[in-house]
Every structure is written in C-alpha cells, then in structure tokens.
Amino acid sequence: MAEWLRIDDAGITVQIAIPEGLQTAAWLIGLTCGLALVLKLIEVWNRRQPSPRRLWRGLTGSVQRNYVTPLILFGIIALGWSVAAYLWQIPLLIGAMLARLKLQMAGTDTSGIRDIAYTFAALAGMLAILATIPFQLVRVWINERTARTQEANLTTSLINTAVEGLGAEKTVSRIGRPVTFSMGGAPDRTEIEWRGQELPDPPEAGWHRRSGDWQTFDATQPNLEVRIGAIYTLERIARTDPAEHIRVMDILCAYVRENAPARDAMPHEPGEWPEYPEGMTQDHAVRRSAELRERAERLRAWVASLPPPRTDVQAVLEVIGRRDPERIGREEAAETRSGAEGYRLNLRQSNLRRYDLSHLDFRRADLVEARMEGADLWQARMEGADLREARMEGAYLSGARMEGADLREARMEGADLWQARMEGAYLRGARMEGANLWQARMEGADLREARMEGADLWQARMEGAYLRGARMEGANLWQARMEGADLRGARMEGANLSGARMEGADLWQARMEGADLRGADLRNSKWAGASIRASPAHFADLRGAQDVTQAQLDQFIGNAGTLLPEGNAPDTGEPYHVWSCWETPPEGFDDLVRYLYLSNPFVSESELRAEFLCRQDNPARKLENGLPVSAPYPPGHPLAEGEN
C-alpha cells in the first residue's frame, strides 16, 4: 500500500492511495449484484412457466425469505475487512495531520494548510459513515421483521376472509305447495312439491294425496360463486406462502368432509355380491355367469342414476389434486402427530361419487371408507394412499397409480382397472368381482382372500403375489403372469388359465375344477392337495411339477404338446401320462363346453366336443411326454415363443 502522508522539501503533499484489497472488494460486490440479477431473472421465468418447468425450484423463494441474514453477514464482513485493511489508521492520520497543521500555521504558505483541511474533512466524513453502518444494519433487520409480521397478519386475514366465504349462503324464493299423503292406520306424510317438479305417488297402494295452494317459500342454499372464489383464494395463498400450505389443505379437506359426507350417500342399490355354494357344478357356473352379466348391467344403470357432483366440492378436489411436487414434498417432510409419517390429506368417509378425479394427485391421502362409486379416477395418483374399506364399485380406475396403497377390504366390483398399477399394494379381502383388470400390475401385492370372481385378468401381472385363499372362480386369467405366486387354497373353479405363466406357483389345496389350462406354463409348480376335475391341458407345461400325482393328471386331457414331469408318479410307480381325450363325458362336461364357448365364441361347441371326446377315428391315447425342465421346447410348441 502506498504512503498516506508524504513530506518533502517543497512542502506537505497529502496522498491517498487505493488499498490493494479494494479491487477484491469491488469484484465481490459486482459478483453479488450479478447473482442477485440472475436470481431475479429466474424468478421472472418461474412466474411465466408451468410448475414442472420451473428452474431451481424454491431457490429464489428461499433467497427472498432469508436475504436479511446474508446481508447483515456481508455488512459485518465488509466492515471488518475495511477496519483491518486501512480504517484503523484513520485516527492516527488525523493526529499526525493536526500536528503538521500547527507547524504550517507558523509559516506563510497557506496551500499546505488548505490541503490538510481537505484531507481532514474527508477522513472525518469516512468516520461518520463508518459509525452509522451498524445502526443501518439494525434498521434493516427491524424493517424486515416488521414487514414479515405485516405479511403474516395479512395472510391470516386473507385466510379468515376465505374461510368465511366457504360458508357463504344466499336466500332464494321458490314456488311450491304442500302435498300430504295419508292412509288409514299410518301417520300422514307431508312434502313440498315445487312447480315444474311433480312429486311421484308412493309406490304402496292405498295412499291418498291432498295438495295445498301454491305459495312462495324462502330457502337458503350455498352461494357457490362466493364459495368457489374463496376456494381459489386459499389455493393462491398455499402457492405463494409455502408455510401455510398444510393449514390450507386442512381447511379444504374439512370442507369436503363436511359438505360431502359419506353418511349422506344413497344406499348401494345392487346389494351385496351373491354367495355361491362350495364345489358348485359347471351348470351352476354357467348360471352364475349369466347372473353376473345381469348384475353388471344393473350396476352400470345405478351408477348413471347417482346425483351429479357439487360444483364447489369438485373445485376443492381439483385444487387439492393439482399440488406441485414441492408442496407434496413438504407434506412428506412435515412433523405431525407421534407415530405418523408426514402429513396426509384427510378425506376419510367422504362422498366422492361420480366426481372427476382424473389425473389428480392424492398420494398418501387418507380415503378410509370413502364412497367413490362411479368416480372417474383415470390415471389418478394414489400411491401409498389409505383406501381401507373404500367403495369404488363401477369406478373408472384405468391407469390409476396405487403402488403400495392400503386397499384392504376395498370394494371395486365392476370397476375398470385396465393397466392400473398396484405393485406391492395391500389388497387382502378386497372385492373386485367382475372387475376389468386387463394388464393390471399387481406384482408382489397381498391379495390374500381377495374376491375376483368373474374378473377379467387378461395379461395381468401378479408375479410373486400373495393369493392365498383368493376367490377367482370363473375369472379370465388368459396369459396372466403369476410366476412364484402363493395360490394356496385359492378358488379357481372354471377359470380361464390358458396361456397363464405360473412357474414355481404354490397350488397347495387350490380348487381348479373345470379350469382351462391349455397352454399354461406350470413348470416347477407345487400341486400338493390341489383339486382338479375335467380340465383341458393341451400344450400345458408341467415339467418339474412337485407333489403331483397320477390321479391328478388323470383329470386332464392333453395332446402331444402337453409336457409332463420326468420320472414315475409316486402313487402308481409308472411314468407320468395324460390321456388324449375323454372316452365318456366327465361330470359337468356339457356345462364345461358351454362355459368355454361363452369365454371364446370363436370356437363352436361342436368343435370343442370333437376336440375333447374320443371317437372311433380318434381313440384314447396315453401320452407320456416326460421331459427335464432344462430341455428346450419341441419345435412349433406355443410356449417356445415366450421362452427366454
């Protein structure tokens, strides 16, 4: 650093040099200003872009909320650097200049005195500025605290105003008349008949109708315009103030629970799923199929007759369901009651029938005992949601994401679950009778005691699933994937298992009477106690099957493509074999043919009979196709196409 004060023969020359560290300070200040400019540009960009395209999510908001602390730190560092660099010398320089000033006053040259005076004034000004810096920093901190308090008060006021708007009502006048229904021995019943909406007569005979005069009635009803405005105000508050997000969600969820409670839902008109007897015959299975089709039609008609959803509740559900990933992350990280993992949307026991919830996000939501019959849940996000005992009969759940969800004892009769994702979900005791589960993903799901009678599970993925005690009588499991599945005690009477992949599946005491096993891959499956009767198994692969007996195989018929375990059967001591056809129709054969025809009308009943029954030109043949599991498929075998 150059000298501050230099005295030579010509007089006194005051020289103020630029400290060496001042360039570094200027560079740091410029960098700070540049960073602030970049953050501002990012903020402007975020305002103009949808949520998924935002840059550095939350960074600018964090800077805006916490800029005072870095500013004070920067000021303290700058002040300390200035004192350490050169400000500590200022008092010494002032003392030296005063001493020199006394010497100069003794002479006649006044130019030196003027220079010293200018320098003294500059240094005194710098000291004054330095003295005010701590007070300015404190003032900035106080102003920031005041501004935050005002913002919090404003937010609270906006929330209170919005909550008041959620309860807005209006009085409307309608023209109606009292109508009294009376019958001897029964109390009178009076209802209001509105003009243009005639009351129907009671279904019971013997009631007498007595109508009063038309008059004006004042009725109070929700002011939907004000309520919807309040809903969107709360959404804006949750977006602009992340700290208020969970409080706003609590308010909106409470609004749904109070204005659409499950207790007000109409009774489920189709009634409970009919129970069928144990070990029913194929004739019962055929009649059941007809009954189930009729029941499905009744269910669709009942769903269409449900009242339309309320506009305000629909708006709330859309606001809740379009939360961005940042807000959802806040919910997962929130501190809640002891034992709870993060925050959950509380929509339990809500009436969401026929509401449009498609593409909305309800991850980890609490939907216990919610009524969602006929709801549109296409591609809805419900991963990890609690859906215990939820009612979703006739709902549209195509492409819905429910991985890891708790669906124990949920009711999804007749629901459309095409390509639904339920990997690892808890579906114990769930009811999915007659549901469409085409290409549904349920790998590793807990489906113990689940009810899927008559369900369509074409190409469903259930590898490693727990299906112990599941009910799948008459279900379509064509090309379903159940490798390694636990099917102990499962009921699959009359099920279509053609082309199913069941390598390593445990079929202990499974009921498979009349099941269609043509083209099924059953390698290394476990057959202890499995019940088989009159099952076609053409092109089925039973190589490596464990605990299978010849008595079980005698219930099959197959062809040259039916692959059997190598070795001898334990109950006969002879090589495993199947017969090519039945010499006499087995029990329920006619019903079996009829059922298979209904499952696949492209093959006529006469063709099925010709394929299954022996004839003079097609006598019974013992087929011994025992092969090791490691052997390749014979040329032209249908399962060779899917061999890895």
XYZ file of C-alpha atoms in Angstrom:
644
model
C 0.000 0.000 0.000
C 1.344 3.485 -0.827
C 2.089 6.088 1.870
C -0.803 8.150 3.099
C 1.261 11.272 4.057
C 4.487 12.321 2.412
C 6.608 15.449 3.451
C 9.325 16.758 1.202
C 11.369 19.979 0.818
C 8.671 21.579 -1.337
C 6.145 21.290 1.447
C 3.466 18.848 2.549
C 1.760 16.630 -0.004
C -1.208 14.559 1.153
C -1.637 11.430 -0.944
C -4.460 8.902 -0.528
C -3.697 5.623 -2.274
C -6.124 2.864 -3.306
C -5.614 -0.085 -0.958
C -4.592 -3.315 -2.616
C -7.666 -5.209 -1.262
C -10.140 -2.651 -2.596
C -10.109 -4.271 -6.032
C -11.071 -7.609 -4.468
C -13.908 -5.935 -2.579
C -15.162 -4.321 -5.776
C -15.071 -7.714 -7.502
C -17.082 -9.340 -4.678
C -19.674 -6.566 -4.750
C -20.029 -6.942 -8.512
C -20.416 -10.706 -8.164
C -23.135 -10.255 -5.532
C -25.042 -7.838 -7.759
C -24.727 -10.226 -10.695
C -26.035 -13.148 -8.631
C -28.999 -11.056 -7.469
C -29.753 -10.195 -11.093
C -29.635 -13.879 -12.114
C -31.977 -14.839 -9.266
C -34.380 -12.115 -10.319
C -34.384 -13.369 -13.897
C -35.064 -16.922 -12.678
C -37.948 -15.620 -10.573
C -39.474 -13.892 -13.607
C -39.022 -17.078 -15.658
C -40.712 -19.205 -12.990
C -43.739 -16.933 -12.914
C -44.262 -17.441 -16.634
C -43.700 -21.221 -16.726
C -45.850 -24.149 -15.508
C -44.710 -25.940 -12.382
C -42.788 -28.866 -13.999
C -40.551 -26.458 -15.992
C -39.501 -24.205 -13.156
C -35.769 -23.695 -12.613
C -34.155 -24.270 -9.244
C -37.484 -24.869 -7.528
C -37.688 -22.955 -4.283
C -34.257 -21.302 -4.603
C -35.463 -17.790 -5.315
C -38.195 -18.095 -2.719
C -35.642 -19.092 -0.124
C -33.434 -16.114 -1.027
C -36.399 -13.736 -0.832
C -37.437 -15.040 2.569
C -33.947 -15.085 4.101
C -31.996 -12.283 2.437
C -31.584 -10.229 5.644
C -29.224 -12.657 7.340
C -26.790 -12.844 4.388
C -26.997 -9.063 4.034
C -26.035 -8.500 7.675
C -23.251 -11.052 7.423
C -21.963 -9.367 4.277
C -22.057 -5.979 6.032
C -20.171 -7.283 9.061
C -17.552 -8.934 6.845
C -17.161 -5.782 4.745
C -16.871 -3.630 7.879
C -14.313 -5.966 9.433
C -12.301 -6.083 6.208
C -12.338 -2.281 5.942
C -11.144 -1.837 9.535
C -8.446 -4.477 9.122
C -7.268 -3.001 5.790
C -6.970 0.681 6.469
C -9.686 2.309 8.633
C -7.740 1.629 11.833
C -5.109 4.065 10.555
C -7.537 6.989 10.191
C -7.326 8.202 13.856
C -3.510 8.095 13.653
C -3.519 10.051 10.418
C -5.823 12.696 11.893
C -3.480 13.133 14.849
C -0.477 13.422 12.534
C -2.220 15.995 10.340
C -3.139 18.130 13.349
C 0.486 18.129 14.421
C 1.605 19.151 10.929
C -1.076 21.787 10.822
C 0.475 23.527 13.834
C 3.831 23.614 12.046
C 2.333 25.014 8.881
C 0.462 27.745 10.739
C 3.820 29.175 11.814
C 4.790 29.716 8.155
C 3.377 31.959 5.457
C 2.392 29.334 2.842
C -1.344 28.583 3.253
C -1.652 25.989 0.469
C -0.440 23.210 2.743
C -2.977 24.187 5.393
C -5.781 24.013 2.788
C -4.703 20.541 1.645
C -4.561 19.267 5.184
C -8.009 20.697 5.887
C -9.488 18.920 2.835
C -7.922 15.667 3.865
C -9.145 16.048 7.432
C -12.703 16.701 6.242
C -12.629 13.594 4.013
C -11.350 11.369 6.799
C -13.892 12.750 9.288
C -16.682 12.018 6.798
C -15.480 8.465 6.407
C -15.516 8.031 10.177
C -19.092 9.336 10.338
C -20.204 6.901 7.635
C -18.419 4.062 9.402
C -20.193 4.904 12.652
C -23.648 4.694 11.027
C -23.159 1.290 9.353
C -24.095 -0.817 12.454
C -27.193 1.298 13.015
C -28.231 0.885 9.348
C -27.867 -2.881 9.604
C -30.005 -2.966 12.734
C -32.579 -0.794 10.987
C -32.703 -3.188 8.029
C -33.239 -6.106 10.419
C -36.047 -4.276 12.248
C -37.754 -3.319 8.981
C -37.571 -6.900 7.801
C -39.140 -8.203 10.996
C -41.880 -5.594 10.722
C -42.548 -6.488 7.080
C -42.748 -10.193 7.901
C -45.161 -9.548 10.742
C -47.349 -7.467 8.454
C -47.254 -10.182 5.793
C -48.210 -12.845 8.340
C -51.090 -10.693 9.587
C -52.222 -10.112 6.001
C -52.079 -13.830 5.223
C -54.055 -14.638 8.361
C -56.630 -12.013 7.423
C -56.926 -13.441 3.904
C -57.371 -16.962 5.266
C -60.036 -15.823 7.733
C -61.883 -13.977 4.976
C -61.681 -17.012 2.686
C -62.949 -19.321 5.433
C -65.912 -17.010 5.935
C -66.518 -17.191 2.190
C -66.597 -21.006 2.339
C -69.737 -20.756 4.433
C -71.483 -18.162 2.261
C -75.177 -18.752 1.679
C -77.973 -16.983 -0.130
C -81.731 -16.913 0.146
C -83.798 -17.867 -2.882
C -87.542 -17.872 -3.394
C -89.316 -20.834 -4.954
C -92.950 -21.517 -5.741
C -94.335 -24.713 -4.302
C -97.193 -26.252 -2.427
C -97.549 -28.717 0.434
C -98.668 -32.208 -0.528
C -99.972 -34.536 2.179
C -100.109 -38.295 1.728
C -102.452 -40.124 4.102
C -103.528 -43.715 4.584
C -105.633 -45.247 7.275
C -103.613 -46.522 10.173
C -100.438 -44.749 9.070
C -99.219 -41.259 10.025
C -99.613 -38.539 7.434
C -96.588 -37.576 5.369
C -96.204 -34.022 4.037
C -93.741 -32.982 1.355
C -93.199 -29.844 -0.735
C -93.929 -30.105 -4.436
C -92.011 -27.466 -6.402
C -93.535 -26.004 -9.534
C -92.252 -27.933 -12.544
C -91.174 -30.889 -10.382
C -94.209 -33.041 -9.715
C -93.976 -35.388 -6.769
C -94.485 -39.061 -7.656
C -97.098 -41.066 -5.783
C -95.856 -43.515 -3.129
C -95.178 -46.996 -4.526
C -97.511 -48.588 -1.959
C -101.214 -48.718 -2.795
C -103.809 -47.084 -0.558
C -102.255 -43.648 -0.108
C -104.475 -40.585 -0.629
C -102.939 -37.393 -1.991
C -104.089 -33.936 -0.838
C -102.436 -30.853 -2.371
C -102.414 -27.366 -0.849
C -102.270 -23.949 -2.520
C -99.262 -22.675 -4.432
C -97.196 -20.262 -2.380
C -93.730 -18.764 -2.157
C -91.114 -20.446 0.003
C -87.822 -18.859 1.014
C -84.987 -21.365 1.062
C -81.336 -20.983 2.000
C -78.752 -22.589 -0.223
C -74.975 -22.373 -0.656
C -73.694 -19.334 -2.542
C -71.494 -21.281 -4.941
C -69.997 -18.241 -6.649
C -68.616 -16.836 -3.383
C -67.503 -20.238 -2.146
C -65.589 -21.057 -5.326
C -63.867 -17.667 -5.159
C -62.822 -18.421 -1.573
C -61.504 -21.834 -2.646
C -59.263 -20.302 -5.303
C -58.101 -17.629 -2.835
C -56.929 -20.378 -0.494
C -55.143 -22.078 -3.382
C -53.284 -18.845 -4.176
C -52.260 -18.463 -0.524
C -50.925 -22.034 -0.450
C -48.903 -21.405 -3.613
C -47.404 -18.065 -2.587
C -46.766 -18.928 1.068
C -45.422 -22.477 1.440
C -45.576 -22.195 5.230
C -49.388 -22.009 5.012
C -49.763 -24.952 2.608
C -50.655 -27.630 5.154
C -53.083 -25.335 7.006
C -54.862 -24.565 3.720
C -55.047 -28.285 2.862
C -56.584 -28.972 6.279
C -59.249 -26.334 5.645
C -60.089 -27.660 2.167
C -60.203 -31.302 3.302
C -62.508 -30.358 6.176
C -64.751 -28.578 3.662
C -65.066 -31.780 1.620
C -65.776 -33.937 4.677
C -68.468 -31.584 5.971
C -70.161 -30.795 2.668
C -69.921 -34.267 1.100
C -70.027 -36.773 3.965
C -70.279 -40.491 3.272
C -73.234 -40.752 5.648
C -75.385 -38.866 3.122
C -74.639 -41.307 0.297
C -77.544 -43.257 -1.142
C -77.619 -46.989 -0.288
C -75.819 -49.307 -2.685
C -78.813 -50.423 -4.734
C -77.327 -53.553 -6.405
C -76.826 -55.033 -2.938
C -74.172 -57.438 -1.737
C -72.374 -59.795 -4.081
C -74.264 -63.114 -4.135
C -72.663 -66.036 -2.366
C -72.435 -69.300 -4.305
C -72.171 -72.777 -2.793
C -68.903 -74.614 -2.281
C -67.986 -77.063 -5.036
C -70.742 -75.919 -7.368
C -71.180 -77.747 -10.643
C -70.477 -76.415 -14.111
C -74.208 -75.892 -14.501
C -74.085 -73.537 -11.528
C -71.068 -71.822 -13.073
C -72.930 -71.186 -16.330
C -75.964 -69.797 -14.486
C -73.680 -67.675 -12.357
C -72.070 -66.170 -15.459
C -75.488 -65.107 -16.733
C -76.394 -63.659 -13.322
C -73.127 -61.733 -13.150
C -73.686 -60.173 -16.563
C -77.156 -59.073 -15.479
C -75.754 -57.698 -12.228
C -73.099 -55.739 -14.147
C -75.830 -54.096 -16.213
C -77.732 -53.151 -13.048
C -74.578 -51.718 -11.530
C -73.899 -49.507 -14.568
C -77.511 -48.282 -14.579
C -77.346 -47.498 -10.851
C -74.072 -45.558 -11.207
C -75.621 -43.485 -14.016
C -78.582 -42.633 -11.759
C -76.403 -41.202 -8.957
C -76.820 -37.440 -8.360
C -74.287 -35.201 -10.118
C -71.322 -33.890 -8.091
C -71.436 -30.489 -6.396
C -69.554 -27.744 -8.213
C -67.849 -26.348 -5.114
C -66.675 -29.749 -3.871
C -65.369 -30.559 -7.364
C -63.382 -27.296 -7.294
C -61.876 -28.187 -3.906
C -60.844 -31.644 -5.112
C -59.164 -30.151 -8.174
C -57.257 -27.643 -6.038
C -56.091 -30.417 -3.704
C -55.235 -32.765 -6.551
C -53.033 -30.364 -8.514
C -50.474 -29.727 -5.789
C -46.979 -29.474 -7.247
C -44.113 -31.815 -6.231
C -42.602 -29.143 -3.964
C -45.779 -28.942 -1.873
C -46.101 -32.736 -1.791
C -42.508 -32.917 -0.580
C -43.389 -30.504 2.227
C -46.250 -32.797 3.240
C -43.977 -35.843 3.363
C -41.422 -33.991 5.494
C -43.946 -32.333 7.807
C -43.868 -33.069 11.526
C -47.225 -34.462 12.605
C -48.621 -36.420 15.491
C -46.433 -39.032 17.128
C -46.154 -42.175 15.035
C -47.427 -40.588 11.817
C -45.165 -40.428 8.775
C -45.586 -36.965 7.331
C -48.834 -35.205 6.563
C -51.812 -36.989 4.953
C -54.789 -35.404 3.250
C -57.751 -36.316 5.446
C -60.640 -37.232 3.123
C -61.854 -40.229 5.070
C -65.586 -41.007 4.987
C -66.162 -38.521 2.168
C -68.822 -38.915 -0.507
C -66.938 -38.623 -3.807
C -69.393 -40.492 -6.001
C -69.172 -39.615 -9.707
C -66.588 -36.895 -9.074
C -63.946 -36.303 -11.737
C -60.613 -37.096 -10.067
C -58.754 -38.000 -13.260
C -55.067 -37.009 -13.436
C -55.235 -35.589 -9.895
C -52.655 -36.341 -7.225
C -53.861 -37.904 -3.963
C -50.652 -39.634 -2.953
C -50.678 -40.815 0.681
C -54.203 -39.448 1.142
C -56.450 -40.830 3.882
C -59.504 -42.144 1.997
C -60.669 -44.708 4.541
C -64.347 -45.637 3.951
C -64.649 -43.028 1.208
C -67.579 -43.529 -1.178
C -66.263 -43.292 -4.739
C -68.726 -45.389 -6.702
C -68.724 -44.338 -10.344
C -65.884 -41.828 -9.803
C -63.513 -41.034 -12.671
C -60.045 -41.880 -11.376
C -58.324 -42.280 -14.737
C -54.556 -42.032 -14.206
C -55.090 -40.646 -10.708
C -52.067 -40.771 -8.374
C -52.842 -42.637 -5.142
C -49.510 -44.233 -4.284
C -49.371 -45.096 -0.604
C -52.947 -43.909 -0.057
C -55.070 -45.423 2.712
C -58.138 -46.830 0.942
C -59.295 -49.340 3.516
C -62.978 -50.216 3.064
C -63.316 -47.608 0.341
C -66.263 -48.149 -2.018
C -65.297 -47.859 -5.687
C -67.881 -50.060 -7.392
C -68.201 -49.125 -11.052
C -65.365 -46.587 -10.786
C -63.090 -45.835 -13.732
C -59.590 -46.592 -12.448
C -57.823 -47.183 -15.749
C -54.137 -46.350 -15.441
C -54.525 -45.332 -11.783
C -51.323 -45.417 -9.708
C -51.876 -47.230 -6.398
C -48.466 -48.748 -5.713
C -48.131 -49.576 -2.037
C -51.668 -48.400 -1.294
C -53.676 -49.986 1.511
C -56.787 -51.412 -0.182
C -57.769 -53.941 2.445
C -61.468 -54.792 2.126
C -61.920 -52.128 -0.529
C -64.941 -52.670 -2.788
C -64.224 -52.418 -6.530
C -66.917 -54.603 -8.017
C -67.310 -53.950 -11.740
C -64.567 -51.307 -11.673
C -62.396 -50.646 -14.714
C -58.805 -51.228 -13.589
C -57.227 -51.589 -17.024
C -53.460 -51.061 -16.691
C -53.867 -49.987 -13.088
C -50.621 -50.002 -11.071
C -50.954 -51.800 -7.726
C -47.482 -53.257 -7.213
C -46.934 -54.083 -3.563
C -50.433 -52.942 -2.638
C -52.331 -54.415 0.310
C -55.462 -55.958 -1.208
C -56.298 -58.509 1.439
C -60.028 -59.160 1.412
C -60.553 -56.666 -1.416
C -63.675 -57.145 -3.522
C -63.076 -56.964 -7.280
C -65.813 -59.252 -8.574
C -66.437 -58.724 -12.269
C -63.749 -56.029 -12.459
C -61.767 -55.339 -15.606
C -58.126 -55.934 -14.643
C -56.648 -56.139 -18.122
C -52.866 -55.746 -17.926
C -53.108 -54.615 -14.316
C -49.793 -54.588 -12.418
C -50.011 -56.357 -9.055
C -46.518 -57.802 -8.647
C -45.845 -58.640 -5.027
C -49.293 -57.478 -3.952
C -51.026 -59.003 -0.954
C -54.216 -60.494 -2.442
C -54.987 -62.984 0.281
C -58.717 -63.754 0.456
C -59.387 -61.226 -2.305
C -62.619 -61.749 -4.243
C -62.181 -61.678 -8.015
C -64.950 -63.976 -9.207
C -65.706 -63.343 -12.841
C -62.974 -60.716 -13.103
C -61.103 -60.230 -16.367
C -57.377 -60.555 -15.619
C -56.078 -60.863 -19.186
C -52.292 -60.372 -19.142
C -52.422 -59.185 -15.540
C -49.023 -59.138 -13.783
C -49.097 -60.912 -10.420
C -45.580 -62.301 -10.140
C -44.788 -63.137 -6.535
C -48.228 -62.031 -5.378
C -49.849 -63.487 -2.264
C -53.121 -65.045 -3.469
C -53.708 -67.470 -0.632
C -57.441 -68.118 -0.298
C -58.256 -65.735 -3.170
C -61.558 -66.266 -4.968
C -61.192 -66.298 -8.753
C -63.978 -68.637 -9.826
C -64.804 -68.085 -13.468
C -62.144 -65.399 -13.825
C -60.393 -64.797 -17.125
C -56.673 -65.278 -16.435
C -55.606 -65.757 -20.031
C -51.869 -65.013 -20.332
C -51.778 -63.743 -16.758
C -48.318 -63.646 -15.119
C -48.263 -65.430 -11.753
C -44.709 -66.741 -11.540
C -43.876 -67.651 -7.952
C -47.313 -66.636 -6.724
C -48.722 -68.050 -3.493
C -52.018 -69.658 -4.594
C -52.513 -71.937 -1.626
C -56.197 -72.597 -1.092
C -57.149 -70.304 -3.968
C -60.509 -70.898 -5.678
C -60.188 -71.014 -9.471
C -63.054 -73.285 -10.489
C -63.955 -72.721 -14.099
C -61.241 -70.077 -14.520
C -59.628 -69.481 -17.884
C -55.925 -70.100 -17.239
C -54.944 -70.704 -20.856
C -51.544 -69.244 -21.601
C -51.034 -68.274 -17.955
C -47.431 -68.116 -16.662
C -47.336 -69.876 -13.291
C -43.767 -71.143 -12.968
C -42.994 -72.001 -9.362
C -46.511 -71.163 -8.165
C -47.702 -72.838 -4.964
C -51.063 -74.539 -5.667
C -51.398 -76.347 -2.340
C -55.094 -77.294 -1.906
C -56.100 -74.938 -4.710
C -59.511 -75.572 -6.272
C -59.196 -75.761 -10.059
C -62.152 -77.928 -11.119
C -63.053 -77.239 -14.719
C -60.237 -74.704 -15.162
C -58.906 -74.259 -18.689
C -55.148 -74.937 -18.548
C -54.427 -75.064 -22.263
C -51.037 -73.533 -22.986
C -50.406 -72.758 -19.299
C -46.790 -72.686 -18.115
C -46.746 -74.613 -14.823
C -43.067 -75.545 -14.572
C -41.834 -76.275 -11.035
C -45.274 -75.565 -9.580
C -46.406 -77.263 -6.359
C -49.528 -79.436 -6.567
C -49.939 -80.959 -3.093
C -53.660 -81.360 -2.378
C -54.758 -79.409 -5.467
C -58.257 -80.360 -6.635
C -58.609 -80.978 -10.384
C -61.577 -82.169 -12.392
C -62.248 -82.216 -16.137
C -59.591 -79.715 -17.159
C -58.207 -79.474 -20.703
C -54.414 -79.059 -20.644
C -53.345 -79.078 -24.285
C -49.818 -77.648 -24.746
C -49.543 -77.115 -20.981
C -46.048 -77.369 -19.487
C -45.926 -79.310 -16.190
C -42.213 -80.178 -16.241
C -40.658 -80.178 -12.813
C -44.051 -80.054 -11.093
C -43.739 -81.032 -7.424
C -46.035 -83.350 -5.436
C -48.202 -84.015 -8.486
C -49.906 -87.429 -8.613
C -51.141 -89.537 -11.485
C -54.635 -89.295 -10.029
C -54.497 -85.546 -10.599
C -53.157 -85.939 -14.133
C -55.962 -88.407 -14.923
C -58.351 -85.457 -14.632
C -56.564 -83.731 -17.514
C -56.731 -84.333 -21.207
C -53.894 -83.180 -23.412
C -52.043 -83.672 -26.642
C -48.517 -84.303 -27.843
C -47.612 -80.792 -26.759
C -48.544 -81.439 -23.119
C -45.179 -81.649 -21.353
C -45.030 -83.694 -18.125
C -42.521 -84.221 -15.309
C -39.882 -86.804 -15.980
C -39.859 -89.977 -13.897
C -42.609 -92.064 -12.335
C -45.710 -90.992 -10.447
C -45.483 -91.709 -6.673
C -48.997 -93.193 -6.473
C -48.667 -95.642 -9.391
C -44.947 -96.166 -9.885
C -45.457 -95.704 -13.633
C -44.289 -92.854 -15.887
C -46.444 -89.731 -15.756
C -49.025 -89.572 -18.525
C -52.218 -87.869 -19.643
C -54.962 -89.119 -21.926
C -55.635 -87.539 -25.282
C -59.429 -87.432 -24.831
C -62.256 -88.483 -22.561
C -63.902 -91.778 -23.505
C -67.047 -90.771 -21.652
C -68.066 -87.206 -20.870
C -66.940 -86.343 -17.335
C -69.287 -84.822 -14.792
C -70.463 -81.390 -15.958
C -68.967 -81.830 -19.439
C -71.857 -80.128 -21.246
C -71.653 -77.147 -18.942
C -67.852 -77.045 -19.374
C -68.208 -76.883 -23.155
C -70.874 -74.214 -22.859
C -68.743 -72.156 -20.490
C -65.649 -72.406 -22.706
C -67.745 -71.369 -25.684
C -69.019 -68.305 -23.811
C -65.425 -67.449 -22.914
C -64.259 -67.829 -26.532
C -67.132 -67.716 -29.057
C -64.667 -68.070 -31.940
C -64.651 -71.848 -31.329
C -68.019 -73.577 -31.658
C -69.400 -76.044 -29.128
C -69.268 -78.868 -31.679
C -65.556 -78.191 -32.285
C -64.885 -78.310 -28.557
C -66.735 -81.609 -28.205
C -64.789 -83.102 -31.100
C -61.534 -81.975 -29.522
C -62.260 -83.290 -26.020
C -64.195 -86.554 -26.585
C -62.836 -89.763 -28.041
C -64.283 -91.079 -31.275
C -63.847 -94.166 -33.373
C -61.347 -92.355 -35.554
C -59.783 -90.682 -32.512
C -59.302 -93.326 -29.797
C -57.846 -92.547 -26.402
C -54.065 -92.471 -26.341
C -51.747 -92.465 -23.351
C -49.302 -89.586 -23.786
C -46.010 -89.909 -21.921
C -44.132 -86.702 -22.611
C -41.874 -86.593 -19.579
C -39.004 -84.152 -20.065
C -36.480 -82.411 -17.813
C -37.078 -78.744 -17.113
C -33.850 -77.813 -18.848
C -34.892 -79.412 -22.144
C -35.850 -76.995 -24.943
C -39.409 -76.819 -26.185
C -40.275 -79.063 -29.126
C -40.417 -77.261 -32.481
C -43.687 -75.447 -33.013
C -44.732 -75.502 -29.332
C -46.740 -72.323 -28.481
C -44.731 -71.669 -25.309
C -41.468 -71.691 -27.259
C -42.253 -68.151 -28.464
C -42.154 -66.783 -24.909
C -39.109 -68.759 -23.783
C -36.321 -66.520 -22.532
